[in-house]
Amino acid sequence: NAGVTQTPKFQVLKTGQSMTLQCAQDMNHNSMYWYRQDPGMGLRLIYYSASEGTTDKGEVPNGYNVSRLNKREFSLRLESAAPSQTSVYFCASTPGKHTQYFGPGTRLTVL
Amino acid sequence: DQQVKQNSPSLSVQEGRISILNCDYTNSMFDYFLWYKKYPAEGPTFLISISSIKDKNEDGRFTVFLNKSAKHLSLHIVPSQPGDSAVYFCAADSGSSNTGKLIFGQGTTLQVKP
């Protein structure tokens, strides 16, 4: 039981490049989330998927898109990366309410 | 506007003493609160939680207190240990939908000195 896994662990992009961050959970959880963590800002919600087949914007969705591929997988795409998207990205899942389980994170640098 | 605030960016405590981490919130609709702990280069891990119908929840060395009238919660760690050194986030669940969304504070970095 791996919990929540994220790939890649690290990534460096040039401004304007695109990439997809992958997230998968093996806990049969319904809801999944993407956060970014920046110094002094805590964890801010980018997008979430309350259940398979649905996605919704969070607090900071601009510049991102998501896909809930199936119940296990929830990907985050940057179509045209910008330096302001340099951050640590966390994926999380929950079976229903309250407690969320986090992946190890992806550290992204946009030059 | 920040609905969940942790006004102390850092806290330093001697091993064996009590650590008190504070969190304030503005939305009276929040009905559940959680504390997460985060080590460098790892994801946050759940530590302890409390429902709004309670004012205290205890789990070993960790106790969370909720003061609804003041919209304030605190995490007490007694006794503090060097392994407790980490970033602590408080989070709130509005409970108004079934999305499971949490709103996080900015985090407090705790350093426990041996």
XYZ file of N, CA and C in Angstrom:
675
model
N 0.849 -1.193 0.000
C 0.000 0.000 0.000
C 0.885 1.242 0.000
N 1.039 1.889 -1.174
C 1.970 3.004 -1.292
C 1.365 4.318 -0.833
N 0.041 4.408 -0.693
C -0.592 5.672 -0.305
C -0.738 6.578 -1.513
N -0.212 7.802 -1.404
C -0.265 8.777 -2.486
C 1.137 8.916 -3.073
N 1.254 8.709 -4.365
C 2.544 8.832 -5.030
C 2.494 9.965 -6.041
N 3.635 10.638 -6.199
C 3.733 11.751 -7.137
C 4.987 11.590 -7.988
N 4.869 11.932 -9.261
C 6.034 11.964 -10.145
C 5.951 13.197 -11.026
N 7.088 13.840 -11.336
C 8.429 13.519 -10.824
C 8.628 14.127 -9.431
N 9.745 13.877 -8.808
C 10.083 14.502 -7.523
C 10.647 15.913 -7.727
N 11.400 16.078 -8.788
C 11.991 17.376 -9.104
C 11.828 17.641 -10.596
N 11.708 18.917 -10.952
C 11.626 19.286 -12.357
C 12.073 20.725 -12.526
N 12.872 20.960 -13.584
C 13.260 22.314 -13.952
C 12.722 22.574 -15.353
N 11.997 23.662 -15.498
C 11.434 24.038 -16.789
C 11.926 25.415 -17.195
N 11.874 25.683 -18.484
C 12.088 27.040 -18.972
C 10.721 27.699 -19.155
N 10.703 28.997 -19.029
C 9.458 29.741 -19.228
C 8.833 29.366 -20.571
N 7.520 29.066 -20.530
C 6.803 28.717 -21.746
C 6.691 27.219 -22.005
N 7.508 26.429 -21.352
C 7.415 24.984 -21.529
C 6.186 24.452 -20.800
N 5.769 23.274 -21.213
C 4.612 22.642 -20.573
C 5.052 21.339 -19.900
N 4.267 20.927 -18.912
C 4.527 19.645 -18.285
C 3.299 19.203 -17.491
N 3.269 17.905 -17.190
C 2.187 17.333 -16.404
C 2.760 16.675 -15.163
N 2.196 17.034 -14.014
C 2.535 16.380 -12.764
C 1.530 15.262 -12.527
N 2.079 14.102 -12.186
C 1.228 12.927 -12.018
C 1.014 12.634 -10.537
N -0.187 12.156 -10.229
C -0.529 11.761 -8.865
C -1.406 10.518 -8.921
N -1.130 9.577 -8.040
C -1.951 8.369 -7.950
C -2.088 7.956 -6.495
N -3.268 7.421 -6.162
C -3.485 6.903 -4.806
C -4.094 5.503 -4.894
N -3.682 4.661 -3.961
C -4.161 3.272 -3.979
C -5.045 2.971 -2.767
N -5.673 4.000 -2.223
C -6.502 3.838 -1.026
C -7.997 3.858 -1.344
N -8.324 3.865 -2.624
C -9.725 3.881 -3.060
C -10.473 5.124 -2.560
N -9.751 6.240 -2.475
C -10.365 7.480 -2.008
C -11.165 8.153 -3.105
N -12.234 8.805 -2.700
C -13.089 9.475 -3.678
C -12.519 10.812 -4.130
N -12.013 11.596 -3.191
C -11.637 12.975 -3.491
C -10.116 13.128 -3.559
N -9.690 13.987 -4.501
C -8.265 14.253 -4.663
C -8.049 15.748 -4.858
N -6.842 16.211 -4.506
C -6.561 17.649 -4.452
C -5.145 17.930 -4.939
N -4.970 19.104 -5.504
C -3.650 19.622 -5.821
C -3.445 20.938 -5.075
N -2.299 21.021 -4.361
C -1.918 22.216 -3.627
C -0.549 22.688 -4.116
N -0.288 23.959 -3.878
C 1.063 24.464 -3.985
C 1.458 25.068 -2.642
N 2.735 24.894 -2.316
C 3.247 25.458 -1.073
C 4.349 26.446 -1.388
N 4.170 27.675 -0.946
C 5.157 28.725 -1.121
C 5.513 29.285 0.252
N 6.739 29.780 0.411
C 7.170 30.291 1.721
C 6.211 31.349 2.259
N 5.782 31.166 3.502
C 4.904 32.145 4.141
C 3.460 32.118 3.682
N 3.139 31.198 2.749
C 1.778 31.178 2.195
C 1.011 29.928 2.580
N 1.636 29.008 3.228
C 0.945 27.777 3.580
C 0.660 26.931 2.355
N -0.388 26.142 2.443
C -0.816 25.275 1.348
C -2.048 25.906 0.702
N -1.946 26.170 -0.581
C -3.071 26.784 -1.277
C -3.624 25.812 -2.310
N -4.934 25.674 -2.323
C -5.593 24.707 -3.186
C -5.654 25.222 -4.614
N -5.192 24.402 -5.552
C -5.196 24.783 -6.968
C -6.483 24.262 -7.627
N -6.669 22.970 -7.578
C -7.847 22.304 -8.117
C -8.165 21.105 -7.229
N -9.406 20.667 -7.303
C -9.765 19.444 -6.604
C -10.782 18.662 -7.430
N -10.890 17.389 -7.033
C -11.854 16.506 -7.673
C -12.598 15.777 -6.560
N -13.842 16.172 -6.352
C -14.609 15.599 -5.241
C -14.959 14.136 -5.494
N -15.058 13.777 -6.759
C -15.337 12.386 -7.099
C -14.881 12.153 -8.524
N -14.768 10.891 -8.898
C -14.348 10.555 -10.256
C -15.282 11.220 -11.257
N -14.686 11.899 -12.234
C -15.487 12.532 -13.265
C -15.801 13.993 -13.011
N -15.420 14.513 -11.836
C -15.669 15.930 -11.540
C -14.377 16.619 -11.145
N -14.236 17.882 -11.555
C -13.124 18.706 -11.110
C -13.633 20.124 -10.870
N -12.993 20.813 -9.943
C -13.397 22.184 -9.634
C -12.183 23.020 -9.269
N -12.317 24.330 -9.495
C -11.230 25.239 -9.172
C -11.134 25.451 -7.667
N -9.891 25.641 -7.242
C -9.644 26.005 -5.862
C -9.331 27.478 -5.762
N -8.404 27.805 -4.881
C -8.075 29.201 -4.600
C -7.201 29.838 -5.678
N -6.276 29.059 -6.265
C -5.296 29.613 -7.211
C -5.219 28.780 -8.488
N -6.284 28.729 -9.300
C -6.303 27.832 -10.457
C -5.646 28.372 -11.734
N -5.393 29.692 -11.786
C -4.925 30.284 -13.043
C -3.585 29.710 -13.475
N -3.522 29.304 -14.748
C -2.289 28.767 -15.305
C -2.190 27.249 -15.218
N -3.227 26.628 -14.659
C -3.224 25.179 -14.459
C -4.482 24.549 -15.049
N -4.340 23.273 -15.411
C -5.488 22.439 -15.747
C -5.309 21.082 -15.084
N -6.421 20.392 -14.895
C -6.354 19.084 -14.250
C -7.179 18.071 -15.020
N -6.850 16.798 -14.771
C -7.615 15.686 -15.334
C -7.747 14.612 -14.278
N -8.997 14.222 -13.994
C -9.211 13.060 -13.123
C -9.379 11.876 -14.054
N -8.282 11.179 -14.278
C -8.232 10.138 -15.301
C -9.100 8.948 -14.922
N -9.107 8.619 -13.668
C -9.915 7.522 -13.115
C -9.945 7.743 -11.610
N -10.429 6.793 -10.845
C -10.524 7.025 -9.411
C -9.147 7.161 -8.779
N -8.142 6.510 -9.326
C -6.812 6.488 -8.738
C -5.976 7.713 -9.094
N -6.150 8.262 -10.296
C -5.180 9.208 -10.824
C -5.750 10.602 -11.053
N -4.953 11.602 -10.679
C -5.363 12.998 -10.806
C -4.132 13.780 -11.220
N -4.103 14.287 -12.461
C -2.917 14.954 -12.970
C -3.115 16.466 -13.031
N -2.001 17.174 -12.918
C -1.986 18.642 -12.968
C -1.104 19.071 -14.128
N -1.628 19.918 -15.010
C -0.883 20.324 -16.189
C -0.616 21.816 -16.176
N 0.632 22.157 -16.499
C 1.021 23.541 -16.726
C 1.212 23.680 -18.230
N 0.380 24.456 -18.881
C 0.437 24.559 -20.337
C 1.596 25.440 -20.803
N 1.851 26.515 -20.092
C 2.918 27.446 -20.437
C 3.511 27.971 -19.137
N 4.551 27.293 -18.681
C 5.074 27.573 -17.343
C 5.622 28.997 -17.231
N 5.421 29.567 -16.034
C 5.921 30.906 -15.723
C 6.732 30.846 -14.435
N 7.698 31.767 -14.257
C 8.488 31.758 -13.024
C 7.643 31.806 -11.752
N 6.470 32.432 -11.825
C 5.585 32.508 -10.655
C 5.037 31.141 -10.250
N 5.214 30.142 -11.108
C 4.747 28.796 -10.787
C 5.841 27.939 -10.147
N 6.986 28.550 -9.911
C 8.015 27.880 -9.122
C 7.474 27.651 -7.721
N 7.433 26.389 -7.308
C 6.792 26.054 -6.044
C 7.006 24.576 -5.753
N 6.497 24.159 -4.608
C 6.410 22.735 -4.295
C 4.945 22.344 -4.406
N 4.675 21.308 -5.185
C 3.307 20.890 -5.455
C 3.008 19.587 -4.708
N 1.883 19.593 -4.020
C 1.448 18.407 -3.282
C 0.092 17.935 -3.785
N -0.005 16.639 -3.911
C -1.271 15.993 -4.210
C -1.776 15.348 -2.923
N -3.086 15.322 -2.732
C -3.661 14.714 -1.537
C -4.950 14.007 -1.905
N -5.377 13.088 -1.037
C -6.650 12.406 -1.255
C -7.336 12.185 0.081
N -8.655 11.983 0.022
C -9.423 11.701 1.222
C -10.581 10.776 0.863
N -10.957 9.876 1.773
C -12.079 8.985 1.469
C -13.417 9.713 1.457
N -13.508 10.820 2.178
C -14.779 11.526 2.216
C -14.617 12.916 2.782
N -14.457 12.979 4.108
C -14.350 14.276 4.735
C -13.138 14.337 5.646
N -12.740 15.554 5.927
C -11.749 15.874 6.925
C -10.335 15.475 6.563
N -9.877 14.304 7.008
C -8.452 13.997 6.946
C -8.000 13.718 5.532
N -7.004 14.497 5.093
C -6.401 14.298 3.785
C -5.026 13.665 3.949
N -4.680 12.837 2.966
C -3.401 12.129 2.963
C -2.588 12.667 1.796
N -1.359 13.095 2.102
C -0.546 13.803 1.129
C 0.538 12.925 0.516
N 0.878 13.252 -0.737
C 2.031 12.667 -1.374
C 3.304 13.383 -0.946
N 4.458 12.930 -1.436
C 5.744 13.503 -1.009
C 6.092 14.829 -1.663
N 5.367 15.211 -2.716
C 5.597 16.509 -3.330
C 6.464 16.464 -4.574
N 6.276 17.485 -5.410
C 7.121 17.722 -6.593
C 7.680 19.131 -6.469
N 8.999 19.229 -6.505
C 9.631 20.552 -6.432
C 9.879 21.036 -7.854
N 9.188 22.109 -8.244
C 9.264 22.633 -9.608
C 9.935 23.991 -9.617
N 10.909 24.132 -10.512
C 11.575 25.414 -10.733
C 11.356 25.820 -12.181
N 10.872 27.052 -12.377
C 10.677 27.587 -13.722
C 11.652 28.737 -13.920
N 12.526 28.585 -14.889
C 13.570 29.609 -15.121
C 13.126 30.649 -16.128
N -8.592 37.195 1.468
C -8.373 37.307 2.907
C -8.091 35.919 3.474
N -7.258 35.923 4.497
C -6.806 34.666 5.076
C -7.829 34.224 6.122
N -8.522 33.118 5.870
C -9.534 32.656 6.806
C -8.944 31.877 7.967
N -7.752 31.336 7.760
C -7.061 30.595 8.814
C -5.665 31.201 8.936
N -5.333 31.668 10.126
C -4.066 32.378 10.300
C -3.227 31.779 11.410
N -1.961 31.616 11.111
C -0.981 31.251 12.125
C -0.014 32.413 12.186
N -0.138 33.217 13.201
C 0.574 34.490 13.249
C 2.031 34.379 13.673
N 2.418 33.224 14.189
C 3.816 33.047 14.574
C 4.517 32.191 13.536
N 5.419 32.765 12.750
C 6.106 31.957 11.730
C 7.032 30.907 12.335
N 7.548 31.181 13.539
C 8.487 30.231 14.124
C 8.379 30.228 15.646
N 8.840 29.123 16.220
C 8.823 28.942 17.672
C 10.003 28.057 18.043
N 10.728 28.473 19.086
C 11.863 27.683 19.554
C 11.629 27.299 21.012
N 11.810 26.015 21.329
C 11.493 25.498 22.663
C 12.601 24.545 23.092
N 12.849 24.494 24.376
C 13.829 23.563 24.909
C 13.207 22.173 25.047
N 13.992 21.161 24.773
C 13.530 19.777 24.936
C 12.956 19.566 26.327
N 11.815 18.872 26.397
C 11.178 18.579 27.675
C 10.149 19.609 28.098
N 10.219 20.816 27.516
C 9.248 21.856 27.861
C 8.011 21.739 26.970
N 7.035 22.601 27.233
C 5.813 22.593 26.449
C 5.965 23.480 25.218
N 5.442 23.001 24.093
C 5.325 23.811 22.877
C 3.855 24.152 22.686
N 3.568 25.415 22.418
C 2.191 25.846 22.173
C 2.153 26.563 20.835
N 1.407 25.975 19.905
C 1.255 26.565 18.584
C -0.181 27.062 18.447
N -0.321 28.259 17.921
C -1.625 28.907 17.875
C -2.153 29.089 16.456
N -3.470 29.166 16.378
C -4.141 29.307 15.085
C -5.444 30.057 15.307
N -5.727 31.038 14.466
C -6.973 31.793 14.533
C -7.748 31.635 13.225
N -9.053 31.682 13.312
C -9.860 31.583 12.102
C -10.960 32.627 12.141
N -11.509 32.924 10.978
C -12.506 33.992 10.894
C -13.907 33.480 10.585
N -14.023 32.293 10.002
C -15.316 31.803 9.533
C -15.984 30.923 10.593
N -17.091 31.387 11.122
C -17.776 30.640 12.177
C -18.461 29.380 11.649
N -18.480 29.187 10.334
C -19.071 27.987 9.746
C -18.126 26.787 9.793
N -16.861 27.024 10.069
C -15.924 25.908 10.157
C -16.361 24.954 11.271
N -16.406 23.646 10.957
C -16.913 22.705 11.955
C -15.923 21.620 12.329
N -14.726 21.676 11.743
C -13.740 20.646 12.047
C -12.371 21.233 11.787
N -11.435 20.935 12.685
C -10.101 21.514 12.588
C -9.047 20.423 12.713
N -7.951 20.610 11.982
C -6.902 19.596 11.953
C -5.536 20.257 12.094
N -4.614 19.484 12.599
C -3.206 19.897 12.618
C -2.408 18.888 11.804
N -1.535 19.408 10.956
C -0.634 18.595 10.163
C 0.798 18.978 10.525
N 1.669 17.993 10.370
C 3.093 18.165 10.644
C 3.843 17.890 9.356
N 4.860 18.705 9.077
C 5.595 18.524 7.828
C 7.094 18.610 8.079
N 7.795 17.542 7.708
C 9.252 17.540 7.716
C 9.750 18.015 6.352
N 10.975 18.548 6.295
C 11.537 18.977 5.009
C 11.549 17.852 3.987
N 11.228 18.181 2.751
C 11.252 17.247 1.626
C 10.249 16.098 1.767
N 9.257 16.269 2.631
C 8.187 15.275 2.759
C 6.832 15.968 2.653
N 5.781 15.171 2.413
C 4.441 15.740 2.430
C 3.930 15.886 3.844
N 2.936 16.772 4.046
C 2.335 16.909 5.378
C 1.695 15.600 5.822
N 1.757 15.340 7.123
C 1.092 14.161 7.686
C 0.127 14.600 8.773
N -1.005 13.951 8.832
C -2.032 14.271 9.804
C -1.538 14.001 11.221
N -1.842 14.932 12.138
C -1.379 14.794 13.509
C -2.547 14.588 14.475
N -3.477 15.516 14.496
C -4.587 15.458 15.436
C -5.693 16.375 14.933
N -6.912 16.107 15.334
C -8.041 16.922 14.888
C -9.028 17.145 16.025
N -9.985 18.057 15.787
C -11.023 18.320 16.771
C -12.283 18.789 16.059
N -13.393 18.289 16.509
C -14.684 18.731 15.997
C -15.111 19.996 16.745
N -15.923 20.811 16.102
C -16.359 22.058 16.728
C -17.294 21.839 17.908
N -17.766 20.616 18.097
C -18.652 20.353 19.243
C -17.845 20.038 20.507
N -16.519 19.948 20.359
C -15.648 19.680 21.497
C -14.759 20.878 21.762
N -14.165 20.924 22.952
C -13.210 21.984 23.225
C -11.804 21.454 23.486
N -11.659 20.134 23.493
C -10.341 19.551 23.745
C -10.286 18.154 23.147
N -9.128 17.831 22.584
C -8.880 16.468 22.130
C -7.420 16.140 22.400
N -7.188 14.978 22.968
C -5.857 14.605 23.411
C -5.430 13.299 22.757
N -4.154 13.249 22.356
C -3.598 12.026 21.778
C -2.132 11.958 22.184
N -1.892 11.224 23.261
C -0.519 11.107 23.740
C 0.036 12.446 24.191
N 1.161 12.840 23.597
C 1.788 14.119 23.969
C 1.108 15.322 23.344
N 0.168 15.093 22.461
C -0.454 16.171 21.686
C -1.891 16.426 22.154
N -2.195 17.699 22.409
C -3.543 18.101 22.788
C -3.921 19.320 21.971
N -5.129 19.286 21.424
C -5.632 20.451 20.706
C -6.790 21.032 21.517
N -6.765 22.344 21.670
C -7.813 23.079 22.380
C -8.531 23.981 21.393
N -9.855 24.047 21.521
C -10.652 24.902 20.652
C -11.467 25.861 21.496
N -11.345 27.141 21.186
C -12.133 28.190 21.826
C -12.982 28.841 20.741
N -14.228 28.370 20.636
C -15.070 28.831 19.534
C -15.445 30.297 19.657
N -15.645 30.772 20.860
C -16.036 32.175 21.022
C -14.917 33.101 20.558
N -13.679 32.670 20.746
C -12.537 33.474 20.319
C -12.071 33.108 18.919
N -12.665 32.079 18.339
C -12.243 31.554 17.033
C -10.735 31.271 17.056
N -10.352 30.482 18.018
C -8.932 30.224 18.262
C -8.734 28.759 18.622
N -7.696 28.158 18.035
C -7.300 26.831 18.484
C -5.807 26.803 18.722
N -5.402 25.872 19.569
C -3.989 25.757 19.878
C -3.610 24.287 19.970
N -2.363 24.022 19.667
C -1.786 22.679 19.765
C -0.722 22.712 20.852
N -0.869 21.839 21.839
C 0.106 21.725 22.913
C 0.874 20.420 22.748
N 2.178 20.508 22.842
C 3.031 19.327 22.775
C 3.807 19.254 24.084
N 3.538 18.192 24.850
C 4.200 18.042 26.140
C 4.592 16.586 26.376
N 5.850 16.273 26.697
C 6.995 17.174 26.593
C 7.488 17.248 25.155
N 8.075 18.345 24.791
C 8.598 18.492 23.436
C 9.880 17.671 23.277
N 10.036 17.133 22.062
C 11.209 16.317 21.756
C 11.866 16.855 20.488
N 13.171 16.650 20.327
C 13.851 17.150 19.120
C 13.198 16.650 17.828
N 12.646 15.447 17.832
C 11.967 14.902 16.658
C 10.679 15.628 16.309
N 10.217 16.485 17.207
C 9.021 17.291 16.917
C 9.347 18.503 16.060
N 10.613 18.767 15.852
C 11.016 19.907 15.031
C 10.510 19.717 13.607
N 9.648 20.614 13.172
C 8.970 20.486 11.880
C 8.145 21.748 11.662
N 7.486 21.808 10.514
C 6.499 22.860 10.271
C 5.119 22.298 10.602
N 4.339 23.065 11.345
C 2.996 22.650 11.743
C 1.967 23.557 11.064
N 1.015 22.909 10.400
C -0.068 23.635 9.741
C -1.384 23.336 10.445
N -2.167 24.366 10.713
C -3.540 24.109 11.115
C -4.420 24.234 9.878
N -5.549 23.547 9.909
C -6.459 23.543 8.763
C -7.889 23.477 9.268
N -8.796 24.003 8.455
C -10.211 24.009 8.822
C -11.048 23.450 7.686
N -12.112 22.751 8.080
C -13.056 22.177 7.121
C -14.391 22.864 7.350
N -14.922 23.449 6.273
C -16.178 24.181 6.440
C -17.362 23.268 6.648
N -17.267 22.045 6.124
C -18.348 21.093 6.311
C -19.607 21.436 5.559
N -19.575 22.513 4.764
C -20.805 22.954 4.092
C -21.056 22.206 2.796
N -20.116 21.397 2.377
C -20.305 20.606 1.164
C -19.618 19.269 1.360
N -19.732 18.407 0.385
C -19.076 17.106 0.498
C -17.778 17.053 -0.284
N -17.143 18.203 -0.457
C -15.915 18.231 -1.240
C -14.702 17.844 -0.421
N -14.790 17.930 0.892
C -13.644 17.620 1.736
C -12.556 18.672 1.700
N -12.868 19.850 1.175
C -11.846 20.898 1.055
C -11.411 21.391 2.423
N -10.112 21.619 2.540
C -9.539 22.188 3.750
C -8.912 23.532 3.429
N -8.929 24.426 4.411
C -8.241 25.707 4.283
C -7.116 25.711 5.301
N -5.899 25.962 4.815
C -4.712 25.845 5.655
C -4.195 27.211 6.099
N -3.592 27.222 7.274
C -2.847 28.383 7.720
C -1.470 28.399 7.079
N -0.689 29.450 7.405
C 0.608 29.646 6.752
C 1.686 28.719 7.295
N 1.446 28.141 8.461
C 2.434 27.251 9.052
C 3.295 27.930 10.106
N 3.708 27.153 11.103
C 4.645 27.602 12.136
C 5.776 26.592 12.202
N 7.005 27.091 12.096
C 8.176 26.218 12.186
C 8.586 26.072 13.646
N 8.519 24.856 14.149
C 8.904 24.565 15.532
C 10.304 23.977 15.560
N 11.137 24.560 16.400
C 12.471 24.013 16.642
C 12.562 23.619 18.108
N 12.846 22.354 18.353
C 13.019 21.869 19.721
C 14.505 21.610 19.933
N 15.079 22.371 20.853
C 16.520 22.287 21.077
C 16.848 21.252 22.142
N 17.857 20.410 21.866
C 18.235 19.373 22.859
C 18.823 20.009 24.121
